[in-house]
């Protein structure tokens, strides 16, 4: 029932910025963990950032200080603001979500998330 659709990817030069969006379609019966993952060909899908049901964000080391995860609960949109982009940020970025009670914290592993978008490509040139 729940579907996720990403947008906002594109080609940007190193040092530039992009803002990714993930729109949640479908009725949400309870609180969600939401997260951004990324993946390059031949590599494991890795967590970039996630946000707990209470709004507490968490970031993987490469994203700290450069990326900001946020959400608009009323519009059911998840965002990832990416600044100071580096070539190594090049990847397919995926939005993910899973049900979690309000007071819970989210995990970092991809196996913990039930719903996934199809991805949006981010390419950072040197």
Short mmCIF file of C-alpha atoms in Angstrom, two decimals:
data_model
loop_
_atom_site.label_atom_id
_atom_site.label_comp_id
_atom_site.label_asym_id
_atom_site.label_seq_id
_atom_site.Cartn_x
_atom_site.Cartn_y
_atom_site.Cartn_z
CA UNK A 1 0.00 0.00 0.00
CA UNK A 2 2.83 2.41 0.83
CA UNK A 3 4.87 3.66 -2.10
CA UNK A 4 7.90 5.93 -2.16
CA UNK A 5 8.94 8.12 -5.06
CA UNK A 6 12.27 9.97 -5.14
CA UNK A 7 13.16 13.04 -7.14
CA UNK A 8 15.77 15.76 -7.25
CA UNK A 9 18.82 13.90 -8.50
CA UNK A 10 21.00 15.18 -11.28
CA UNK A 11 24.44 16.17 -12.41
CA UNK A 12 26.35 18.67 -10.32
CA UNK A 13 29.94 19.80 -10.03
CA UNK A 14 32.00 19.08 -6.96
CA UNK A 15 31.17 21.56 -4.23
CA UNK A 16 27.64 22.01 -5.46
CA UNK A 17 24.33 21.15 -3.83
CA UNK A 18 21.25 19.09 -4.48
CA UNK A 19 18.07 18.48 -2.56
CA UNK A 20 16.46 15.10 -2.89
CA UNK A 21 12.80 14.55 -2.14
CA UNK A 22 10.88 11.41 -1.32
CA UNK A 23 7.12 11.51 -1.43
CA UNK A 24 5.20 8.90 0.52
CA UNK A 25 2.02 7.67 -1.12
CA UNK A 26 -0.56 5.69 0.77
CA UNK A 27 -2.08 5.84 4.17
CA UNK A 28 0.29 5.78 7.11
CA UNK A 29 -1.21 3.92 10.02
CA UNK A 30 1.60 4.58 12.45
CA UNK A 31 4.94 6.34 12.79
CA UNK A 32 7.74 5.60 10.34
CA UNK A 33 11.45 5.37 10.33
CA UNK A 34 12.66 7.01 7.15
CA UNK A 35 16.07 6.85 5.59
CA UNK A 36 18.25 7.60 2.62
CA UNK A 37 20.54 4.96 1.18
CA UNK A 38 22.88 5.02 -1.77
CA UNK A 39 24.41 2.43 -4.01
CA UNK A 40 26.96 2.25 -6.80
CA UNK A 41 27.32 -0.67 -9.22
CA UNK A 42 28.98 -3.66 -7.61
CA UNK A 43 28.80 -2.25 -4.12
CA UNK A 44 26.55 -2.79 -1.14
CA UNK A 45 23.70 -0.42 -0.54
CA UNK A 46 24.75 1.82 2.32
CA UNK A 47 22.87 4.05 4.69
CA UNK A 48 23.39 7.77 4.34
CA UNK A 49 21.00 9.22 6.88
CA UNK A 50 17.85 8.33 8.73
CA UNK A 51 15.31 10.05 10.87
CA UNK A 52 13.42 8.61 13.80
CA UNK A 53 9.65 8.90 14.21
CA UNK A 54 10.22 11.72 16.69
CA UNK A 55 12.34 13.63 14.19
CA UNK A 56 15.78 12.78 15.54
CA UNK A 57 18.27 12.56 12.66
CA UNK A 58 21.30 10.37 12.30
CA UNK A 59 24.06 10.41 9.69
CA UNK A 60 26.69 8.13 8.33
CA UNK A 61 30.20 9.51 8.67
CA UNK A 62 30.56 10.63 5.03
CA UNK A 63 27.38 12.69 5.32
CA UNK A 64 28.09 14.42 8.60
CA UNK A 65 28.44 18.15 8.28
CA UNK A 66 27.33 18.16 4.65
CA UNK A 67 23.92 16.49 4.44
CA UNK A 68 20.71 17.25 6.28
CA UNK A 69 17.75 14.91 6.48
CA UNK A 70 14.35 16.36 7.25
CA UNK A 71 10.69 15.66 6.71
CA UNK A 72 7.41 17.40 6.26
CA UNK A 73 4.95 15.22 8.12
CA UNK A 74 1.88 17.05 6.84
CA UNK A 75 2.92 16.63 3.21
CA UNK A 76 4.54 13.24 3.80
CA UNK A 77 7.78 14.23 2.11
CA UNK A 78 11.28 13.27 3.14
CA UNK A 79 14.20 15.47 2.12
CA UNK A 80 17.92 15.13 1.87
CA UNK A 81 19.77 18.40 1.46
CA UNK A 82 23.24 17.66 0.13
CA UNK A 83 25.88 20.37 0.22
CA UNK A 84 29.57 20.39 -0.62
CA UNK A 85 29.12 17.39 -2.85
CA UNK A 86 32.10 15.24 -3.73
CA UNK A 87 32.66 12.84 -6.63
CA UNK A 88 32.50 9.95 -4.17
CA UNK A 89 28.89 10.93 -3.44
CA UNK A 90 27.98 9.74 -6.92
CA UNK A 91 25.42 6.98 -6.55
CA UNK A 92 21.82 5.98 -6.93
CA UNK A 93 20.02 7.36 -3.92
CA UNK A 94 17.09 5.48 -2.46
CA UNK A 95 14.42 6.49 -0.04
CA UNK A 96 13.36 3.85 2.47
CA UNK A 97 10.76 3.58 5.20
CA UNK A 98 9.45 1.16 7.75
CA UNK A 99 6.90 1.23 10.52
CA UNK A 100 8.20 2.05 13.96
CA UNK A 101 6.56 3.25 17.14
CA UNK A 102 6.92 6.91 17.99
CA UNK A 103 9.39 6.45 20.82
CA UNK A 104 11.64 4.05 18.93
CA UNK A 105 14.92 4.67 17.18
CA UNK A 106 15.71 3.59 13.66
CA UNK A 107 18.40 1.26 12.48
CA UNK A 108 21.04 1.80 9.82
CA UNK A 109 20.84 -1.47 7.94
CA UNK A 110 18.96 -1.84 4.69
CA UNK A 111 17.35 -5.04 5.91
CA UNK A 112 15.40 -3.09 8.52
CA UNK A 113 13.39 -1.16 5.97
CA UNK A 114 10.29 -2.52 4.33
CA UNK A 115 9.44 0.08 1.72
CA UNK A 116 11.75 1.40 -0.97
CA UNK A 117 11.65 3.87 -3.80
CA UNK A 118 13.11 3.25 -7.24
CA UNK A 119 15.98 5.64 -6.74
CA UNK A 120 17.24 8.90 -8.16
CA UNK A 121 20.70 9.25 -9.69
CA UNK A 122 23.19 11.72 -8.28
CA UNK A 123 26.33 12.34 -10.28
CA UNK A 124 29.06 14.64 -9.02
CA UNK A 125 31.75 15.64 -11.48
CA UNK A 126 35.29 16.69 -10.61
#
